[in-house]
CSV table of C-alpha atoms in Angstrom, one decimal:
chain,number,residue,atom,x,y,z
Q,1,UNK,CA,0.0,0.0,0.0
Q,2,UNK,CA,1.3,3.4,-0.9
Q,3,UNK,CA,2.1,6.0,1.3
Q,4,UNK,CA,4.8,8.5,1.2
Q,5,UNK,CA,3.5,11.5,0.5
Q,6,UNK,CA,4.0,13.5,-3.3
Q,7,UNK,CA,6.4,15.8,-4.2
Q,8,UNK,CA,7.5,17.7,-7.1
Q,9,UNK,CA,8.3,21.0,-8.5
Q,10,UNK,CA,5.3,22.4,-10.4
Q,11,UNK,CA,8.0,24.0,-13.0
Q,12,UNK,CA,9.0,20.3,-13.7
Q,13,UNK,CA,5.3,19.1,-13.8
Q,14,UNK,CA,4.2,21.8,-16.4
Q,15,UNK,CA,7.1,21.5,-18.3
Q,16,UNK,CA,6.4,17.6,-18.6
Q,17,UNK,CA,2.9,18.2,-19.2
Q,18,UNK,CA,3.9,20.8,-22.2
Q,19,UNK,CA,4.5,17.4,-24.1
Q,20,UNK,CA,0.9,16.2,-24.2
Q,21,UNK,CA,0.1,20.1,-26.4
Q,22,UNK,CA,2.9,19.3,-28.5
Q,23,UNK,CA,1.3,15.7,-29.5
Q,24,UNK,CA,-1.6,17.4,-30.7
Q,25,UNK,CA,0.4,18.8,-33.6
Q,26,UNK,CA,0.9,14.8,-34.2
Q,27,UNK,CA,3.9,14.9,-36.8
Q,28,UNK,CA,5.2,18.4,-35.6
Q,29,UNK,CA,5.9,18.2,-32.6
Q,30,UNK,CA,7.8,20.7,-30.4
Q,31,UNK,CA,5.6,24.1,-31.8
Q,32,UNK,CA,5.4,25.5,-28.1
Q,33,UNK,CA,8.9,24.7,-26.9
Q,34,UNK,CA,9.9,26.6,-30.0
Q,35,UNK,CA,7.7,29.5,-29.8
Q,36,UNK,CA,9.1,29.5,-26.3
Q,37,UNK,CA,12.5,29.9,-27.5
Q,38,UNK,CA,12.5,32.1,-30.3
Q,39,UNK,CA,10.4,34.6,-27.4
Q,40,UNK,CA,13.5,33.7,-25.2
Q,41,UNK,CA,15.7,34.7,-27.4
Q,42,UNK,CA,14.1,38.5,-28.2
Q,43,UNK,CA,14.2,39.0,-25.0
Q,44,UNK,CA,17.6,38.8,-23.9
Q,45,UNK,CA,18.1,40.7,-27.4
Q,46,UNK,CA,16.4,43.3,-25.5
Q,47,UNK,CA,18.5,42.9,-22.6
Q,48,UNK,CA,15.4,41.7,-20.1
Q,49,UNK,CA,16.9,39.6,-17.1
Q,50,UNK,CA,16.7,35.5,-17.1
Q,51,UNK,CA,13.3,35.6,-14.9
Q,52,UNK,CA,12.2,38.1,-17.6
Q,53,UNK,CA,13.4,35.7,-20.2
Q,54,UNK,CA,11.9,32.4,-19.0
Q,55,UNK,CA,8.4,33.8,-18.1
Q,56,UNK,CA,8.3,34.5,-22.0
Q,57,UNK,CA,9.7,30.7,-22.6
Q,58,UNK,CA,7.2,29.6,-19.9
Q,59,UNK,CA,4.4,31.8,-22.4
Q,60,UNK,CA,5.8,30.3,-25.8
Q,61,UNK,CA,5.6,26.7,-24.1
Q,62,UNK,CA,1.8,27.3,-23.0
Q,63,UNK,CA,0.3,29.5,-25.5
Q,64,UNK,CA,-1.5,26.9,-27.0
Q,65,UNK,CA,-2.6,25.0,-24.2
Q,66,UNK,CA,-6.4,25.9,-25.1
Q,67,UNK,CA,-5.7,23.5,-28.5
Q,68,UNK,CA,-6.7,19.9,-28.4
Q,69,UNK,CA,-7.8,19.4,-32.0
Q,70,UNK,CA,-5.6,18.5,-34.5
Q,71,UNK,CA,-7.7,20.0,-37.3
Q,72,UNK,CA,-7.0,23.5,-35.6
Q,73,UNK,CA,-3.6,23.0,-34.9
Q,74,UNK,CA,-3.2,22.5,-39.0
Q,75,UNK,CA,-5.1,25.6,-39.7
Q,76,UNK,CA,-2.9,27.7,-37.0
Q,77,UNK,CA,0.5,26.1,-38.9
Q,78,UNK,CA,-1.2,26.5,-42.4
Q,79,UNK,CA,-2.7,29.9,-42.5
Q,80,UNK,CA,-0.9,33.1,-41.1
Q,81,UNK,CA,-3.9,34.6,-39.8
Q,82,UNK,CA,-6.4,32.0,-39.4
Q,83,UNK,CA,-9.8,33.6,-38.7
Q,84,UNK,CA,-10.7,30.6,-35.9
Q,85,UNK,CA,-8.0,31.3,-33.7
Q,86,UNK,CA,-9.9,33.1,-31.0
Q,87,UNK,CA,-11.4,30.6,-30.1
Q,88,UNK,CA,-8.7,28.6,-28.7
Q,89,UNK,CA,-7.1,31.9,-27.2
Q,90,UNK,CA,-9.9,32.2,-25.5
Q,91,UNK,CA,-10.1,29.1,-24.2
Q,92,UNK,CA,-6.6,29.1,-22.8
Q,93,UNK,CA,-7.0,31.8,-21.1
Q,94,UNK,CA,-10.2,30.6,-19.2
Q,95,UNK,CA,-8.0,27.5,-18.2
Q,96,UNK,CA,-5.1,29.9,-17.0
Q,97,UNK,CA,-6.6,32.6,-15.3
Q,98,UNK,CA,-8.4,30.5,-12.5
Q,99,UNK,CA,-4.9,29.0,-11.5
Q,100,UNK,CA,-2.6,31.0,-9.3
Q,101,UNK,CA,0.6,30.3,-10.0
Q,102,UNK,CA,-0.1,30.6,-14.0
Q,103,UNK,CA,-2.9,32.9,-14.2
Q,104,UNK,CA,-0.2,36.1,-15.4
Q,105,UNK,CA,0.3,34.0,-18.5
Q,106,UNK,CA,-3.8,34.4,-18.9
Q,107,UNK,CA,-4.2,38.0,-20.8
Q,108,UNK,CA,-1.1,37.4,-22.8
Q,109,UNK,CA,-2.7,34.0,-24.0
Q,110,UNK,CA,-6.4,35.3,-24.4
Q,111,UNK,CA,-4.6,38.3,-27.3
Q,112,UNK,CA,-1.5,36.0,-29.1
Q,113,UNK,CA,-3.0,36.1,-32.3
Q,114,UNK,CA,-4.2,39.5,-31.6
Q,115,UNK,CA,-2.9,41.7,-34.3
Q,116,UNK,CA,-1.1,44.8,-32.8
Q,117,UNK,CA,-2.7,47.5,-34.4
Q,118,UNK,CA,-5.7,45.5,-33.0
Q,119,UNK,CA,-5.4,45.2,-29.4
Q,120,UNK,CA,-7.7,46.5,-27.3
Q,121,UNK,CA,-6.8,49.5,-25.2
Q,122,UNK,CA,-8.6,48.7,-22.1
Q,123,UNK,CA,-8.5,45.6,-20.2
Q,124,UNK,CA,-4.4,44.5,-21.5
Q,125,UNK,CA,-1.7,46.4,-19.6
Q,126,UNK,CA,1.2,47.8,-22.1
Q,127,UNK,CA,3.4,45.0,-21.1
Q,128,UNK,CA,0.6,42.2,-21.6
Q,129,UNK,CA,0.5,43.3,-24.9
Q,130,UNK,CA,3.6,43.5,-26.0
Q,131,UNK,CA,4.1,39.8,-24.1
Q,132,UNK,CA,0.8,39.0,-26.7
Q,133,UNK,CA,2.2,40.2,-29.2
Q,134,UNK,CA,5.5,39.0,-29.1
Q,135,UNK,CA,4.6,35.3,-28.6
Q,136,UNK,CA,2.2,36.4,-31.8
Q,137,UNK,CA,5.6,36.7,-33.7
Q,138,UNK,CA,7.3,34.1,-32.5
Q,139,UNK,CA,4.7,31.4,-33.3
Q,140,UNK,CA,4.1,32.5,-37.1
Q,141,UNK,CA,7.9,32.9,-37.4
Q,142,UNK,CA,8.0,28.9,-36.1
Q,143,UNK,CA,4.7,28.3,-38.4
Q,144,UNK,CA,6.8,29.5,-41.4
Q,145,UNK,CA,10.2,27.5,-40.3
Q,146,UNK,CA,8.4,24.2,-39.0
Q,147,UNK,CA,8.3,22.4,-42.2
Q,148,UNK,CA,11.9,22.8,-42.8
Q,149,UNK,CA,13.4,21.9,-39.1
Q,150,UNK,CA,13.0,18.2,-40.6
Q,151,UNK,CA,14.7,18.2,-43.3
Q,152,UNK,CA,17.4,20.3,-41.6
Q,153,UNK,CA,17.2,23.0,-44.7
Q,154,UNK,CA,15.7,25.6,-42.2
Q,155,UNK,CA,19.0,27.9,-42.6
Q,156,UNK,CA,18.2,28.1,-46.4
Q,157,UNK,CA,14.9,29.5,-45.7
Q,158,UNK,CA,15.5,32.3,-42.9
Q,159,UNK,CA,15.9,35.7,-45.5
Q,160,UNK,CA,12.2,34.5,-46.6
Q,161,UNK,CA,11.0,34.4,-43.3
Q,162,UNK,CA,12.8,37.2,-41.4
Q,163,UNK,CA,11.2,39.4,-44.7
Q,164,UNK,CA,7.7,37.9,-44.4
Q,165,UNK,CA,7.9,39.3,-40.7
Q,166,UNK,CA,9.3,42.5,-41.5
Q,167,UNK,CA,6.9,43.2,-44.4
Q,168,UNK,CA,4.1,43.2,-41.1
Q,169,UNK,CA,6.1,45.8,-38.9
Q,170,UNK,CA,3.2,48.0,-37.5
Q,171,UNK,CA,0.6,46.0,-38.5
Q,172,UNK,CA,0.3,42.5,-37.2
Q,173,UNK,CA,3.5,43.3,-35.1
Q,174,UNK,CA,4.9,46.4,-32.9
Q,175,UNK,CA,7.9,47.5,-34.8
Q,176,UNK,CA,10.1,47.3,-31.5
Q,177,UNK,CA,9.3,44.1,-31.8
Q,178,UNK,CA,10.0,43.1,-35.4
Q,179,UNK,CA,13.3,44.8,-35.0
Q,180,UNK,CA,14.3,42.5,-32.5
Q,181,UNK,CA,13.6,39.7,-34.0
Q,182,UNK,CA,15.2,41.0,-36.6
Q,183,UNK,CA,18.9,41.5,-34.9
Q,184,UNK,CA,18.1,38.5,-32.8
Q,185,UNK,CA,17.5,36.0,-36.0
Q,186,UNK,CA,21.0,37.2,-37.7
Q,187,UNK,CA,22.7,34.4,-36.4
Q,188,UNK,CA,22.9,30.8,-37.5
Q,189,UNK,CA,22.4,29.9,-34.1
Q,190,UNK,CA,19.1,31.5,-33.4
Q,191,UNK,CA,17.9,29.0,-35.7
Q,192,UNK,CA,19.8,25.9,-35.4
Q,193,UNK,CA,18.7,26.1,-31.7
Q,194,UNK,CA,15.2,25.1,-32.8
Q,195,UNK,CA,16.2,21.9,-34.2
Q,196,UNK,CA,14.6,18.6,-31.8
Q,197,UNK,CA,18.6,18.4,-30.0
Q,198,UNK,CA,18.8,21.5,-29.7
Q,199,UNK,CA,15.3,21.9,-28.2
Q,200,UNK,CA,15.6,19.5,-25.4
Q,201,UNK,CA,19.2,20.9,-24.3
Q,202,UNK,CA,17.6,24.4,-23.7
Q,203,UNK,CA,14.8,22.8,-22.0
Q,204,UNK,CA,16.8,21.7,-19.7
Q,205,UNK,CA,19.0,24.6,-19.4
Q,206,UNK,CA,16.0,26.3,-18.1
Q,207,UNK,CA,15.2,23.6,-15.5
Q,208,UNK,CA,18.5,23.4,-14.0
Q,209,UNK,CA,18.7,27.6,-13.9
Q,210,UNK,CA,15.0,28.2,-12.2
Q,211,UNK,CA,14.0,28.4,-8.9
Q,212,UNK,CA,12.2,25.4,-7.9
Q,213,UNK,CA,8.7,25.6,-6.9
Q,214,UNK,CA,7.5,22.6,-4.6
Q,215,UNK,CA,3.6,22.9,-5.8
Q,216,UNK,CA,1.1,21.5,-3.2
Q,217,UNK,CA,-1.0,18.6,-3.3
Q,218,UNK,CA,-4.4,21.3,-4.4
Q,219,UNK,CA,-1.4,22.7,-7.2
Q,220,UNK,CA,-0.7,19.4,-8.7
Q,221,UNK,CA,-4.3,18.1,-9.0
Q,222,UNK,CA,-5.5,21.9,-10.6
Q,223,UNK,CA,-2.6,21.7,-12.8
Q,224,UNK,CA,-3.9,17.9,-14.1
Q,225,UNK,CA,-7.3,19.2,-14.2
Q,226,UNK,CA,-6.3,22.3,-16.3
Q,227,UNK,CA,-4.9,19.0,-18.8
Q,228,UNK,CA,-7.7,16.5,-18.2
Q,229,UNK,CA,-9.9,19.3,-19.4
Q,230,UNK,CA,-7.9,19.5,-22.8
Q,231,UNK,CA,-7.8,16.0,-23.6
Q,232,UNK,CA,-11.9,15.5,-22.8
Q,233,UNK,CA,-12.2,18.8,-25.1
Q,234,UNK,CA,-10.7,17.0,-27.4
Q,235,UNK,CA,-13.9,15.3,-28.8
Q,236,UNK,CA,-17.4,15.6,-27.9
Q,237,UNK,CA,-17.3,12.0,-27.4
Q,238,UNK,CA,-15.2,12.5,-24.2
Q,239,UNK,CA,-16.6,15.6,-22.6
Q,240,UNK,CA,-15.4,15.3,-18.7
Q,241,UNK,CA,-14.8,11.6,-19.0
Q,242,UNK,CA,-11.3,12.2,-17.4
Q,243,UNK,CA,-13.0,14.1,-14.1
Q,244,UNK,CA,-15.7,11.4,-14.3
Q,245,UNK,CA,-12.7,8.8,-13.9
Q,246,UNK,CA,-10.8,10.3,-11.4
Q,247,UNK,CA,-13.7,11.1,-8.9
Q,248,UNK,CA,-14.6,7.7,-9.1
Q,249,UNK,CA,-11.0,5.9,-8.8
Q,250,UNK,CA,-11.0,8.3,-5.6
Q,251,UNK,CA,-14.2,7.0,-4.7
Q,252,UNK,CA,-12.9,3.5,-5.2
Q,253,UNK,CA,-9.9,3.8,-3.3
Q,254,UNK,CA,-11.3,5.7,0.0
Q,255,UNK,CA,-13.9,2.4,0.0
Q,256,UNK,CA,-10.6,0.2,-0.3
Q,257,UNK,CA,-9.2,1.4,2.8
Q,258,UNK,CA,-6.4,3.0,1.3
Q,259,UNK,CA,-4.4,5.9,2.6
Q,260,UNK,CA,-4.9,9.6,1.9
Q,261,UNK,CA,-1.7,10.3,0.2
Q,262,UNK,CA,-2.9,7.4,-2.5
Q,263,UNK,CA,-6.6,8.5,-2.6
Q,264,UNK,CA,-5.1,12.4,-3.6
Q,265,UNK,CA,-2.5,10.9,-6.0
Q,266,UNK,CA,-5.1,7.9,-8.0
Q,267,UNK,CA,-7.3,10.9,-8.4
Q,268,UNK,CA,-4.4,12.6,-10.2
Q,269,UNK,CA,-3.7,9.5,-12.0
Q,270,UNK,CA,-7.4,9.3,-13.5
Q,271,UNK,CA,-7.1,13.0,-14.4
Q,272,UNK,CA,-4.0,12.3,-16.8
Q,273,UNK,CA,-4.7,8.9,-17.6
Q,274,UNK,CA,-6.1,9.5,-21.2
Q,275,UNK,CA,-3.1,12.6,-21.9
Q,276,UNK,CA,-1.9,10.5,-24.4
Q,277,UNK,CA,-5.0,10.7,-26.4
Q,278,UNK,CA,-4.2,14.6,-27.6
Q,279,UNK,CA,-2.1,12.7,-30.1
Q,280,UNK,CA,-5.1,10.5,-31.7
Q,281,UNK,CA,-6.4,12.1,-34.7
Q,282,UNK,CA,-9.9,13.7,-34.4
Q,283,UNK,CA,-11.8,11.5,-36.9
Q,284,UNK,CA,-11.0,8.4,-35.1
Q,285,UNK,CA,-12.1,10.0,-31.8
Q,286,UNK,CA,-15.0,11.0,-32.8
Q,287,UNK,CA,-15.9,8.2,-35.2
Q,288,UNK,CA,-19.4,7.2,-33.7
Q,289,UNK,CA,-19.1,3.6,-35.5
Q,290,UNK,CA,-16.7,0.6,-34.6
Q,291,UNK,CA,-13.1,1.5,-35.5
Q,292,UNK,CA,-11.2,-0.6,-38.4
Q,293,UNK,CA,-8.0,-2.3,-37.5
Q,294,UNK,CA,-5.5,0.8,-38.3
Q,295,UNK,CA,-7.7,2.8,-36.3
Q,296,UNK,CA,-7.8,0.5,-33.3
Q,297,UNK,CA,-4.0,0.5,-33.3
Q,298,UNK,CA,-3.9,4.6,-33.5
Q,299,UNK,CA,-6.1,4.6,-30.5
Q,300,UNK,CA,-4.3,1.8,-28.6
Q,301,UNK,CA,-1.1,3.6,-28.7
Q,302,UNK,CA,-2.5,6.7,-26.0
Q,303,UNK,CA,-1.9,5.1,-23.2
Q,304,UNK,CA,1.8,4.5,-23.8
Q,305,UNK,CA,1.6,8.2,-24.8
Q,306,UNK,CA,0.7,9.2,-21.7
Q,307,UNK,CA,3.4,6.6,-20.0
Q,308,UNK,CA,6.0,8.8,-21.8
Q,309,UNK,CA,4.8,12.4,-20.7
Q,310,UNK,CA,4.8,11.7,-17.2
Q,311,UNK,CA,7.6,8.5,-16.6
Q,312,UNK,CA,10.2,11.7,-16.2
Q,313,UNK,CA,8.2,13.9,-13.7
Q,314,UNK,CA,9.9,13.4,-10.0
Q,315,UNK,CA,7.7,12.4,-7.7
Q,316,UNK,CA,5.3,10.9,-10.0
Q,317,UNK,CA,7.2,7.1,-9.7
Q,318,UNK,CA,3.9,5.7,-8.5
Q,319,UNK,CA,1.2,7.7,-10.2
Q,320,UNK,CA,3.1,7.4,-13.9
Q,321,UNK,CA,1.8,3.7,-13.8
Q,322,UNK,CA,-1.5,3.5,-12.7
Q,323,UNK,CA,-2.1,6.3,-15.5
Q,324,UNK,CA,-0.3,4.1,-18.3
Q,325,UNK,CA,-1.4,0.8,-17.0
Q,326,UNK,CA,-5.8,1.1,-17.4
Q,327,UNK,CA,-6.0,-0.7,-20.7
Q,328,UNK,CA,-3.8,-3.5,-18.9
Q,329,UNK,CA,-6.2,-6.8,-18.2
Q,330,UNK,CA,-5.8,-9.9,-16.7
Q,331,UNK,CA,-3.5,-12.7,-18.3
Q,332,UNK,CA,-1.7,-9.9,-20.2
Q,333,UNK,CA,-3.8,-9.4,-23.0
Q,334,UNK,CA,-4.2,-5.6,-22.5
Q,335,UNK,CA,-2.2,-3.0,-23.7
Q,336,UNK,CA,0.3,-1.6,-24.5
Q,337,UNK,CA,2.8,-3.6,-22.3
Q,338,UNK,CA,0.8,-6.5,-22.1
Q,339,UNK,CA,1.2,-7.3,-18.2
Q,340,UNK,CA,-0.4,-9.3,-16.1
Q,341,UNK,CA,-3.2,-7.0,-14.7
Q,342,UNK,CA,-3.7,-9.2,-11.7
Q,343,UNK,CA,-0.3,-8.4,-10.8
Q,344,UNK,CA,-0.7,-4.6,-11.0
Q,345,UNK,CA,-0.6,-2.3,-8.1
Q,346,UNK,CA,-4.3,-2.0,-6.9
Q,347,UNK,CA,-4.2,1.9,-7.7
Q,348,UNK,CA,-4.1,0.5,-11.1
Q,349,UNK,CA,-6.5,-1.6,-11.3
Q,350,UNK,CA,-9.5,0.1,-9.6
Q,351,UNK,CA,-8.5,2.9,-12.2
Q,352,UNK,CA,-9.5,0.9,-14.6
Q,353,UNK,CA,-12.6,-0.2,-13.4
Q,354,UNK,CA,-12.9,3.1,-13.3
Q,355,UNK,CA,-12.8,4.1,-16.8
Q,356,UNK,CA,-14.6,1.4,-18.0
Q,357,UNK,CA,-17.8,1.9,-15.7
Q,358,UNK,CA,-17.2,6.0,-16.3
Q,359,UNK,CA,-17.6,5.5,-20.2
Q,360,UNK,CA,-20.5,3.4,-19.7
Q,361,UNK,CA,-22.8,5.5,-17.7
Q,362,UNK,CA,-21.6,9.0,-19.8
Q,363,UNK,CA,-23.9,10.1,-22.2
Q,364,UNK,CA,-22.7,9.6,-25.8
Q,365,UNK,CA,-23.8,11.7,-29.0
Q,366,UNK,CA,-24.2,8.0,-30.2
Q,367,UNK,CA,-25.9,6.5,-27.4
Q,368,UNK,CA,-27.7,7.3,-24.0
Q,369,UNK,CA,-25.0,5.7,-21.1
Q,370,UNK,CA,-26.1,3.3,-19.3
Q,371,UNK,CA,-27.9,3.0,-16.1
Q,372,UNK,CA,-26.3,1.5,-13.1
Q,373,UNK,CA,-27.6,-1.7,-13.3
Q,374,UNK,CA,-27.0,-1.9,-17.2
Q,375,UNK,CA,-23.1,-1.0,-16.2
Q,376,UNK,CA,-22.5,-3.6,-13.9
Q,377,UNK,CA,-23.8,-6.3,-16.1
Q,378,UNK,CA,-21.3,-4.9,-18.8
Q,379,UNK,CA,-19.0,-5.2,-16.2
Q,380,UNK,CA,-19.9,-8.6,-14.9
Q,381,UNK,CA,-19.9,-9.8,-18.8
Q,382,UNK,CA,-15.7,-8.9,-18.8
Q,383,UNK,CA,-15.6,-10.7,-15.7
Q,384,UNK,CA,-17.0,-14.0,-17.5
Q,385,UNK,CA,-15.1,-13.2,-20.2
Q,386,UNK,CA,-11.6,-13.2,-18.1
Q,387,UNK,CA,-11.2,-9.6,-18.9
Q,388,UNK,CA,-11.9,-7.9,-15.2
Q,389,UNK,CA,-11.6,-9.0,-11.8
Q,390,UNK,CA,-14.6,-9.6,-9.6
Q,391,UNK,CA,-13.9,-8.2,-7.0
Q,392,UNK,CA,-13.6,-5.0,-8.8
Q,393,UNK,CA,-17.1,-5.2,-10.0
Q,394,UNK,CA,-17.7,-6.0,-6.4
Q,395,UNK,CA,-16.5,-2.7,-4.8
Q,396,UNK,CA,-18.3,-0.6,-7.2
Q,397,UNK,CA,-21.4,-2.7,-6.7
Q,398,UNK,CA,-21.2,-1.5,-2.9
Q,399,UNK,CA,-20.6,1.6,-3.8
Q,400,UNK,CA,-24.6,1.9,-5.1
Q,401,UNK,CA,-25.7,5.5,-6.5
Q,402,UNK,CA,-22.4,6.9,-5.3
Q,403,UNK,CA,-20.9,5.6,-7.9
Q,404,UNK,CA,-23.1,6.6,-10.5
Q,405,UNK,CA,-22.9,10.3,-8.9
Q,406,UNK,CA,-18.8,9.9,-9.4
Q,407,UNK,CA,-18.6,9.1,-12.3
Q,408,UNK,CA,-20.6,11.7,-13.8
Q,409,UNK,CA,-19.3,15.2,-13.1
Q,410,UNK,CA,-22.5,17.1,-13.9
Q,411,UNK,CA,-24.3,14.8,-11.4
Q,412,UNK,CA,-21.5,15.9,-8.6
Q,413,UNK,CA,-22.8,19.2,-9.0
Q,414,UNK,CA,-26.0,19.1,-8.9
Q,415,UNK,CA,-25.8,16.7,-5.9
Q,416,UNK,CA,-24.0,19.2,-4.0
């Protein structure tokens, strides 16, 4: 039984985290740590100090954090000024404001794509703008390099770009800040430091120079609601099937007799457990029908997804498993690792029950969920089949309507 208590820099955990925005983009991957960098790099052009510098990084890395489609991630690469775009600006901002320790990154999020003769002039401070509107620059400058980081031919193509900037001085962009993009992007390096290696050095660079922040138990499970909220945006399919999961995993494990420290960190767990899934195309998602083979595989690969964002976040050694495990069943014929679910830490398993009973009670644009009694027959059918233990089914069975109310965020509410 697990019991040492969880604890991990939140600058560690949100730059961990950045990785499940960056699979949205599926095979460009790495926009916001670049847009991060290139805002970096301006700065300390300007001379602004290395807390300056990294709170624009910090900006770049999370300035997309309202996108979970990969249809509008296309549209922001494709088009320079895509006329959808407020939407997810919007959005991000909603998502940052109402959390402390990121909410100044909020008004800068809600206006980058904000033209800057555009901005409004009430409501965004001087320097929120010109934070807006420089991460404005430096994501259309990595929209117009991103096809060429992988061939490694982006040096060929940087007098094109810097002039497709300049040519919007005043308009789209404040001309301070074209001109320092301007002196800053005369080097090779500027560029060649947005290459994947190149990317993941900096990254840590930034780690190793910041002052840690030990975030509290109420930071850590914001922070992975702020993300389980992406992912279930992701598809009307899933809307709040990641809180509906982790309410009822904590549900689960409080009737299990385990301690508080697990019951805080499964809950956690449930909230990330389907991160992985911002990398599953949107057609297959929301594909009301049965999926073909290729498409089963797509899907299958989300929970090893989300095994890679968090497996590197210290202090998250025991909840990076029972996230990556809940497709695991018994006799090993789960996935993806195929392991013995009987053998699995019991913070695993009863998150998996958990996920299976939460998607058959949720209301489906397909289908009306399930009533209780409907669910636990579903549930008793995997048992006969070998799939689920029964004593799983057992536990949630004693659980009666508080179960259902779990596992369905809307009926939480309304309950009180």
């Amino acid at each position: 039984m697990s019991t040492a208590p969880l604890k991990a820099d939140l600058r560690h955990v949100t730059y961990a985290l950045s990785d499940a925005l960056d699979l949205v983009g599926l095979n460009d991957v790495g926009h916001g740590k670049r847009v991060g960098i290139v805002a970096y790099a301006c700065a300390r052009q300007k001379g602004m100090s290395e807390a300056e510098a990294t709170f624009l990084f910090d900006l770049g890395l999370l300035h997309d954090i309202g996108v979970s489609s990969t249809e509008v991630h296309r549209s922001l690469l494709a088009e320079f000024d895509w006329v959808g775009s407020p939407l997810h600006c919007e959005i991000g901002y909603q998502l940052l404001q109402a959390f402390p320790p990121l909410a100044a990154l909020a008004v800068p999020v809600k206006y980058h794509h904000t033209r800057w003769d555009q901005v409004p002039t009430s409501g965004v401070g001087p320097m929120q703008a010109w934070q807006a509107n420089l991460i404005f620059l430096a994501d259309r400058v990595d929209a117009l390099a991103a096809p060429f980081h992988g061939a490694g031919t982006v040096l060929l193509h940087t007098g094109e770009i810097r002039a497709l900037i300049q040519q919007r001085s005043g308009t789209f962009f404040a001309p301070e800040l074209v001109e320092l993009f301007l002196e800053a992007s005369r080097s090779e390096a500027f560029w060649l430091r947005l290459e994947p290696r190149s990317v993941q050095t900096f990254i840590q660079d930034i780690l190793d120079q910041g002052a840690s922040y030990e975030a509290s138990m109420g930071d850590l499970r914001q922070l992975a609601e702020i993300f389980s909220r992406i992912v279930d945006a992701k598809s009307p399919f899933t809307a709040e099937h990641s809180l509906g999961v982790a309410g009822l995993a904590r549900l689960l494990a409080e009737r299990s007799g385990l301690s508080a420290d697990s019951c805080a960190k499964i809950e956690i767990a449930g909230l990330l457990h389907d991160v992985g899934k911002l990398r599953v195309p949107d057609g297959i998602l929301d594909k009301p029908g049965a999926l073909d083979q290729q498409e089963r595989q797509i899907i299958n690969t989300h929970s090893f997804e989300t095994y890679q964002i968090l497996r590197h976040i210290k202090g998250f050694e025991e909840i990076t498993p029972w996230a990556a495990y809940h497709h695991e069943e018994p006799g090993g014929s789960g996935y993806p690792f195929r392991l013995d679910g009987r053998t699995l830490p019991i913070e695993a398993r009863l998150l998996r029950v958990a996920d299976i009973f939460q998607a058959m009670v949720q209301d489906r644009p397909y289908r009306k969920g399930l009533d209780r009694e409907q669910a636990l027959g579903f549930l008793e059918h995997l048992v006969a089949a070998g799939r689920l233990e029964p004593e799983l089914v057992s536990l949630v069975a004693a659980c009666g309507e508080e179960a259902m109310i779990a596992a369905q965020p809307g009926l939480r509410t309304s309950a009180g």
